[in-house]
Each structure stands twice: as structure tokens, then as C-alpha cells.
PDB file of C-alpha atoms in Angstrom:
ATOM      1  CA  UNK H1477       0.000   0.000   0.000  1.00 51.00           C
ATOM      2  CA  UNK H1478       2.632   2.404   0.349  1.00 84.00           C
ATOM      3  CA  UNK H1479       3.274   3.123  -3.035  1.00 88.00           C
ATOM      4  CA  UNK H1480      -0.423   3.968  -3.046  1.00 89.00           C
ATOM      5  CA  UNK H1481       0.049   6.207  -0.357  1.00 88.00           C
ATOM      6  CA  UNK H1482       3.308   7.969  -1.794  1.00 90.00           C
ATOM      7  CA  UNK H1483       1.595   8.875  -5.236  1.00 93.00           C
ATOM      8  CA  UNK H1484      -1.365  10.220  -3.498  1.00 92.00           C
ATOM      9  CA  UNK H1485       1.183  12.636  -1.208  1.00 93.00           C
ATOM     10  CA  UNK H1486       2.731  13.583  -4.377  1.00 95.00           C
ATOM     11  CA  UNK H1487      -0.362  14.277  -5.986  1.00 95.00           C
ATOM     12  CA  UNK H1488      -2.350  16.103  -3.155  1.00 95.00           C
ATOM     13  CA  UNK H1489       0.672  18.432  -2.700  1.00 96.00           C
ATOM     14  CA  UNK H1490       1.002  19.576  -6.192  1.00 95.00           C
ATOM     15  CA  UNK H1491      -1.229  22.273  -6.031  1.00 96.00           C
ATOM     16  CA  UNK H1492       0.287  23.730  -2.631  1.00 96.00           C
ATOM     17  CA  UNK H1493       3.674  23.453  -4.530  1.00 97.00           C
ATOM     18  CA  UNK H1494       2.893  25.245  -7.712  1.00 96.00           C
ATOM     19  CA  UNK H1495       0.469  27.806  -6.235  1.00 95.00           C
ATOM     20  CA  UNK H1496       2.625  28.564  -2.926  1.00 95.00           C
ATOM     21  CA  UNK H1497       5.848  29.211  -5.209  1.00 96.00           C
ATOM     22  CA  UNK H1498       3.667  31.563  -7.837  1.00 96.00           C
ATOM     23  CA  UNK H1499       2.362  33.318  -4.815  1.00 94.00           C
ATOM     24  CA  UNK H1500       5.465  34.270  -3.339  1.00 94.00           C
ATOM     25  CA  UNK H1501       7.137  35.375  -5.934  1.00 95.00           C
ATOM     26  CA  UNK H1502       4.204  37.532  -6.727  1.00 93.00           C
ATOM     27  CA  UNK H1503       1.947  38.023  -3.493  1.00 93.00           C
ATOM     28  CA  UNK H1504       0.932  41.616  -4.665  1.00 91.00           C
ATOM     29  CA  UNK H1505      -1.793  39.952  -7.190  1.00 92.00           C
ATOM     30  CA  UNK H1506      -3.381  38.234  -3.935  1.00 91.00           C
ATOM     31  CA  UNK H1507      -2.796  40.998  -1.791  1.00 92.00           C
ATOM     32  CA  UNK H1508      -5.913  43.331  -2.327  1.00 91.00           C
ATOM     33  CA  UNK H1509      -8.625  39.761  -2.026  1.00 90.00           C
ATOM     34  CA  UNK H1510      -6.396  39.086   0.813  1.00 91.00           C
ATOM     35  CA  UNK H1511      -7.059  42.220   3.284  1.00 90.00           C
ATOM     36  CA  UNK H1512     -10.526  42.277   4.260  1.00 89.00           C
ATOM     37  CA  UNK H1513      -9.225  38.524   5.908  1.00 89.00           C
ATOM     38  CA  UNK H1514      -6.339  39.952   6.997  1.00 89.00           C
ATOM     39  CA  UNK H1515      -7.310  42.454   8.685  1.00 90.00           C
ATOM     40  CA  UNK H1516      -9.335  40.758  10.748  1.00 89.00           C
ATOM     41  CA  UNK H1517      -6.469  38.496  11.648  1.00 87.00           C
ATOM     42  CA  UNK H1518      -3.810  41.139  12.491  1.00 87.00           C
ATOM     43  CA  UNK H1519      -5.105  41.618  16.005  1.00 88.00           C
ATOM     44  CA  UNK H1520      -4.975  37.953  16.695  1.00 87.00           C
ATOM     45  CA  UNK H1521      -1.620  37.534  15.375  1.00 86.00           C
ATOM     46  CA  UNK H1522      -0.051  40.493  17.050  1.00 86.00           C
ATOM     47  CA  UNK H1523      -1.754  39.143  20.785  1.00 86.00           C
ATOM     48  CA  UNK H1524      -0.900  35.639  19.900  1.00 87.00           C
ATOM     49  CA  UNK H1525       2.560  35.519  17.887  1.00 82.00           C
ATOM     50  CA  UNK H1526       4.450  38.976  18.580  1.00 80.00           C
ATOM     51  CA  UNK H1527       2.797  43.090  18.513  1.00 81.00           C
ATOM     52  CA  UNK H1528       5.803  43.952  15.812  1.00 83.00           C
ATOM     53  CA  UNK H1529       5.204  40.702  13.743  1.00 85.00           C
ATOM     54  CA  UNK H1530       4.023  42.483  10.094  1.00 87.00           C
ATOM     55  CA  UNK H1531       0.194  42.107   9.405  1.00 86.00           C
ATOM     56  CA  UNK H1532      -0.146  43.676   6.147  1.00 89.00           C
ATOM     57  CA  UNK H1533      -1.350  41.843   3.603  1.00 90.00           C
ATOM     58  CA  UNK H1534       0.881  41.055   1.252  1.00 92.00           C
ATOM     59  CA  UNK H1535       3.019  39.857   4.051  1.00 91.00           C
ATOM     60  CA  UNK H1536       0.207  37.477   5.271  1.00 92.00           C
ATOM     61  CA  UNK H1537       0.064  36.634   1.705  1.00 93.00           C
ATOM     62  CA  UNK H1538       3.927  35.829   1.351  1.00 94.00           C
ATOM     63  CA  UNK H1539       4.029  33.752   5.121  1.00 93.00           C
ATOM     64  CA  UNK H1540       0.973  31.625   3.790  1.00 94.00           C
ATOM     65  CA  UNK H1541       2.320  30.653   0.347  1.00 95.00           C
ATOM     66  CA  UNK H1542       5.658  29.785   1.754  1.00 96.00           C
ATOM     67  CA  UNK H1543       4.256  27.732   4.074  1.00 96.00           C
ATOM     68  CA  UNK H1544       2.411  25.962   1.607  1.00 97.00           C
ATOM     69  CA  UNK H1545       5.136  25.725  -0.890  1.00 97.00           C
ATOM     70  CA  UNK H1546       7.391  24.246   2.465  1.00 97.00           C
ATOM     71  CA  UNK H1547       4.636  22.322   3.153  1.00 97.00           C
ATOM     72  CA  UNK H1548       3.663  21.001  -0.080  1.00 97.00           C
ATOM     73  CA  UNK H1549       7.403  19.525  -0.337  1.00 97.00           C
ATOM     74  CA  UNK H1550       7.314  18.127   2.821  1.00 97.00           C
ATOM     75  CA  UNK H1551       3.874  16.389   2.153  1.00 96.00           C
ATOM     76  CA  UNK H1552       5.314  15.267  -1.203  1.00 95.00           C
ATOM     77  CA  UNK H1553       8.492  14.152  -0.193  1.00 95.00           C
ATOM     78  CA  UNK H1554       6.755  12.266   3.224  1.00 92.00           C
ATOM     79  CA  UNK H1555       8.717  14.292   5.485  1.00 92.00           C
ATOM     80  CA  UNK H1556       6.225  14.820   9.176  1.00 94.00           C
ATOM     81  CA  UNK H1557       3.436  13.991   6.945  1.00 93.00           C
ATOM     82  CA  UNK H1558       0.759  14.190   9.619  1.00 92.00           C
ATOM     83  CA  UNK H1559       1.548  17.284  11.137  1.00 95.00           C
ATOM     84  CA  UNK H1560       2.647  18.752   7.474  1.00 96.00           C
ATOM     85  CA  UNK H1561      -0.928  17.823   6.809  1.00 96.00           C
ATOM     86  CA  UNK H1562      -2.589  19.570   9.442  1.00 96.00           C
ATOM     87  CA  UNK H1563      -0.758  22.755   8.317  1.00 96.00           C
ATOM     88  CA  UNK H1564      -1.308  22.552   5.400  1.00 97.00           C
ATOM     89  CA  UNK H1565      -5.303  22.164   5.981  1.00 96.00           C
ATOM     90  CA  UNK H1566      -5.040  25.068   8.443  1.00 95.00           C
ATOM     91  CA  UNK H1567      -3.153  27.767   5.569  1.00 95.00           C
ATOM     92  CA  UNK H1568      -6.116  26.901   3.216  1.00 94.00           C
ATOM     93  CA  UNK H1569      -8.795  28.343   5.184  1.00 93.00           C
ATOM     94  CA  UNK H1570      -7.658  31.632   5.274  1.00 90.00           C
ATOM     95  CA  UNK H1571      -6.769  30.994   1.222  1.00 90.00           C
ATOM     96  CA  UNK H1572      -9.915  30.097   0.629  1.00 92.00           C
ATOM     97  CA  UNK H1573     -12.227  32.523   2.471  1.00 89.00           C
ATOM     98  CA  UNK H1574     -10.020  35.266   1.151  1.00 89.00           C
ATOM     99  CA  UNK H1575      -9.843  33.895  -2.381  1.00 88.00           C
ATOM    100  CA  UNK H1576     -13.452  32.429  -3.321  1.00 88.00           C
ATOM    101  CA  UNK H1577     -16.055  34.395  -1.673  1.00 88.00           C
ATOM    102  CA  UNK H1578     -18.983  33.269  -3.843  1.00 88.00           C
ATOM    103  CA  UNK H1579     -21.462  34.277  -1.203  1.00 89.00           C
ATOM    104  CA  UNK H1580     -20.471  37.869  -2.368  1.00 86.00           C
ATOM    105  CA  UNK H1581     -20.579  37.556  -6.035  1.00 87.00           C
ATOM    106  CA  UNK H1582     -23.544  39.490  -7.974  1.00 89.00           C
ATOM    107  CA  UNK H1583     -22.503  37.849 -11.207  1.00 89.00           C
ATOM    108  CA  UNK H1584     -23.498  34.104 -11.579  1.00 91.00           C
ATOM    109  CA  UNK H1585     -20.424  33.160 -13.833  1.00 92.00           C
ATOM    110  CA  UNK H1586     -17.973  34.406 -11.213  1.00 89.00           C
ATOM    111  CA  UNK H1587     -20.380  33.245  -8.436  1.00 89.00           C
ATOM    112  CA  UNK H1588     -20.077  29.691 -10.503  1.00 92.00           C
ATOM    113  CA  UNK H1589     -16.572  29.957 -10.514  1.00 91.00           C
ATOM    114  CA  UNK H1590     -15.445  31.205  -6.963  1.00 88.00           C
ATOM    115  CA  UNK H1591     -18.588  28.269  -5.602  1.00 93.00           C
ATOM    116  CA  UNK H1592     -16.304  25.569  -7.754  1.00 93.00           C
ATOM    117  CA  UNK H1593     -13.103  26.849  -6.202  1.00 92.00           C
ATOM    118  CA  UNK H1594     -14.531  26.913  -2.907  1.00 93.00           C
ATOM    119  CA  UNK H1595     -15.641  23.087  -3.256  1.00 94.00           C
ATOM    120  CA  UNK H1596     -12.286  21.740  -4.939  1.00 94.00           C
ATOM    121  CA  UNK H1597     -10.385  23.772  -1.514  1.00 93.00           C
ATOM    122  CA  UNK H1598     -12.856  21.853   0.438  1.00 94.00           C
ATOM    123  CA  UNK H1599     -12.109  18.637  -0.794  1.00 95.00           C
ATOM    124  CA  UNK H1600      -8.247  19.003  -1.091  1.00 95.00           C
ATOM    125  CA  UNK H1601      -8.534  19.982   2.796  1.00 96.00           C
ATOM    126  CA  UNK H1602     -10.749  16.557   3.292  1.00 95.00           C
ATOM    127  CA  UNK H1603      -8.058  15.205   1.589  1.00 94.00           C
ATOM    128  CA  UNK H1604      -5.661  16.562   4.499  1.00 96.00           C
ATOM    129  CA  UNK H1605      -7.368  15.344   7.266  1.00 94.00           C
ATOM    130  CA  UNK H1606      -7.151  12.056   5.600  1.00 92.00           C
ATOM    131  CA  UNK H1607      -3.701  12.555   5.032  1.00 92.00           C
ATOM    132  CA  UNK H1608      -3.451  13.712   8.870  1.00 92.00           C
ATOM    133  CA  UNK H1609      -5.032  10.922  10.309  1.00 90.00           C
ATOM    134  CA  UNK H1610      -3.469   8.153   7.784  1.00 87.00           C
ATOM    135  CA  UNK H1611      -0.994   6.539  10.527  1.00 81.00           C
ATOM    136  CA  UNK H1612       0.208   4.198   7.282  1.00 78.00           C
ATOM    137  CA  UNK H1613      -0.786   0.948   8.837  1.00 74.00           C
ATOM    138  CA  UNK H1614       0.231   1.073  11.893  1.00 76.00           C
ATOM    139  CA  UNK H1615      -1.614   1.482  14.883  1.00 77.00           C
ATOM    140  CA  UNK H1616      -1.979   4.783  16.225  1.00 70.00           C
ATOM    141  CA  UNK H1617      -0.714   6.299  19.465  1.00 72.00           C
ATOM    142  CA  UNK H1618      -4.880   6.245  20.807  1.00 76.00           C
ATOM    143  CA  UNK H1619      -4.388   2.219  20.132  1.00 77.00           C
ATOM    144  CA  UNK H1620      -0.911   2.091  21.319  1.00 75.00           C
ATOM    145  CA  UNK H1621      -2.065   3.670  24.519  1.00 81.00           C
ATOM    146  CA  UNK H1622      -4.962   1.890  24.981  1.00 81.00           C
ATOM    147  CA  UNK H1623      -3.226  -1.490  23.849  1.00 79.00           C
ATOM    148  CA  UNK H1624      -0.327  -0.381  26.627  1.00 85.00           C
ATOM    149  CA  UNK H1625      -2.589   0.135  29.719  1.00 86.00           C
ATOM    150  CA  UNK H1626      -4.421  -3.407  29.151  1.00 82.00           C
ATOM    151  CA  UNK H1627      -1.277  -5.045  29.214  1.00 83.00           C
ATOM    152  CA  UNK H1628      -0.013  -3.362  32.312  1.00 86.00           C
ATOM    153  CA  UNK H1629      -3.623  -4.129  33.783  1.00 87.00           C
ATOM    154  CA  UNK H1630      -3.076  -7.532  32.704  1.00 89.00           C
ATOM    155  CA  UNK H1631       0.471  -7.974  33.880  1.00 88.00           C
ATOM    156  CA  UNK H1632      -1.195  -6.423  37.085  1.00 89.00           C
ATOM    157  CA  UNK H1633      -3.570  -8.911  37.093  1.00 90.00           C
ATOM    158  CA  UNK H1634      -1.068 -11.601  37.169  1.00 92.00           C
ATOM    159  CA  UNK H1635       1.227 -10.600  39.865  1.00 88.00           C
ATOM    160  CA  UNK H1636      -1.571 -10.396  42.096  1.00 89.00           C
ATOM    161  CA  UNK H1637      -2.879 -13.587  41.398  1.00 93.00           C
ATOM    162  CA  UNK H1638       0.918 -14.765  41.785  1.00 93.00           C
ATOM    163  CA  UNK H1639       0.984 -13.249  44.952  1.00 89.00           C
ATOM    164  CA  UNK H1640      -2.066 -14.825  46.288  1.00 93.00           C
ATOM    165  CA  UNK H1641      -0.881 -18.140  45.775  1.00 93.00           C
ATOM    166  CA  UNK H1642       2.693 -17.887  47.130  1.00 91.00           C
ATOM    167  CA  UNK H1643       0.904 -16.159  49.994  1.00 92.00           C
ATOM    168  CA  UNK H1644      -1.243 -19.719  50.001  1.00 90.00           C
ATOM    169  CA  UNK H1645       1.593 -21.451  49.874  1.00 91.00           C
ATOM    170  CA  UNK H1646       3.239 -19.997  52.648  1.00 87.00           C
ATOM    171  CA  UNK H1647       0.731 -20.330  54.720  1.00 87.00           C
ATOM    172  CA  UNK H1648       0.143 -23.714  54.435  1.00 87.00           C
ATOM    173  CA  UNK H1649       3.804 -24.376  54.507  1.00 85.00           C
ATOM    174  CA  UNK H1650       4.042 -22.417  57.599  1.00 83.00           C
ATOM    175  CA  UNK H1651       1.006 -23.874  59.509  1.00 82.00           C
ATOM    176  CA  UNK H1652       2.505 -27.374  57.980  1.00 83.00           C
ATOM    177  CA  UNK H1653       5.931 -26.514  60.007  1.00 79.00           C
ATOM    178  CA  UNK H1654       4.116 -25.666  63.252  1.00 80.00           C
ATOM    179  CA  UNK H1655       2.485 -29.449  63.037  1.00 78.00           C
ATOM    180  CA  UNK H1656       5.401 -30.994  62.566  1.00 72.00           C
ATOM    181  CA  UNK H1657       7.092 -31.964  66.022  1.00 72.00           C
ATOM    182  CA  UNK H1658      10.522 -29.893  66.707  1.00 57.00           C
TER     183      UNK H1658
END
């Protein structure tokens, strides 16, 4: 199955690739969709990440499409892959509400297009939390966990019952002693 799961990498990261290196080296063209998103992120980002970190557009625009380019090579090369994923999934929102607003298209062919947009973003971030969850066949650390505390209840389980029947033994071995003329 893993060269299943390779190609698929390969091919869900494509887009992230090609669009996050076209967007950086020309964020300006994004840059005016970008800001009404933006700036309603800028006060998060300076409470959450730093006050002097820049929150102008085109530098929003420029952090997001390198970390999808970054990301998109990671993905495709199978480097972190899970968490690669999950970033991934979490620089498309913004791409996508900024990007393919249909809900605020008057004309029905761009309203078409931005709705079709919007749906293929949607399923490529499906596609990521697949590709975040995907533990390649092996069990995952919920399972490992779970799978690890019912064998130390089990081991648990044993020693007592080992316990119990040296303390048995003991007994009887000790009461057998007093019997015995000394």
C-alpha cells in the first residue's frame, strides 16, 4: 500500500507546490482579495505571535504561500506527513475565504466559478485530514495507549494472582511446620 500512499502525497501536494511558489514570488496579485481577511487576523496575530510581527497583507500573503510551498514539499516528499498535513489544511482556510467568496458575487459566472473553487479547496482539505489521520498501517498512538494500559492491567492482574498463591503457599507451609514436632 505504500506506493499507493506515496503517489497520493505527491499528488495532493502539487497544487500547494505550484500555487505557494507563484504566490510568493508575486503576493501583490493576492494581496488586495487578501485584506478584508487579513485584517481581521492582524489583532490575533499580534496578541498571539508577537505586537511587531508584520500584518499587512501582502506579508500574510507571502508567510501563507511559503508555508504551503514548504509544506507542499514536505507532504510530497513524506517528510512529518501528519503534522505537514494539518498545516497545510489550516493555511487553506484563510486561502480560501479570502480567495473564493462566492457568497459575495452578484454575477453568476464568477459566483459559478469562486462556488467551484470553494468546493475543490474543500475537498483538497478533506483530503488533508485524511492525510493527517493516515498513521500508514500502523496502529496509532490512541491504540498504542490503549493497547499499553491493558497489558499493564493484565500484567497487574497476574502478579496479584501470583501473589495470592505464594501467599497460600506460605501459609500452608508455615502452619505445615508448626504441626510438625521440633
Amino acid at each position: 500500500m505504500k506506493p499507493v500512499r506515496s503517489l497520493a502525497r505527491v499528488m495532493l501536494s502539487g497544487i500547494f507546490v505550484v500555487s505557494g511558489a507563484r504566490n510568493l514570488q508575486n503576493p501583490g496579485r493576492l494581496a488586495p482579495a487578501a485584506k478584508p481577511v487579513t485584517d481581521r487576523l492582524a489583532p490575533l496575530i499580534q496578541k498571539n505571535v508577537h505586537p511587531r510581527f508584520p500584518t499587512d497583507a501582502e506579508t500574510l500573503v507571502r508567510v501563507n504561500s511559503a508555508t504551503q510551498l514548504i509544506g507542499g514539499l514536505m507532504l510530497a516528499t513524506g517528510k512529518f506527513t501528519r503534522p505537514t498535513a494539518l498545516v497545510l489544511a489550516g493555511s487553506l482556510v484563510p486561502a480560501t475565504v479570502a480567495g473564493h467568496p462566492f457568497w459575495k458575487n452578484d454575477d453568476p459566472a464568477m459566483r459559478s466559478n469562486n462556488q467551484i473553487h470553494f468546493l475543490k479547496n474543500l475537498g483538497l482539505f478533506g483530503g488533508l485530514l485524511l492525510a493527517a489521520a493516515d498513521t500508514e498501517g500502523k496502529p496509532g498512538l490512541r491504540w498504542r495507549a490503549g493497547h499499553r494500559i491493558g497489558h499493564s492491567r493484565r500484567s497487574m492482574q497476574r502478579a496479584v494472582r501470583t501473589a495470592r498463591r505464594e501467599t497460600k503457599i506460605a501459609v500452608r507451609s508455615a502452619a505445615t511446620a508448626r504441626r510438625l514436632p521440633g
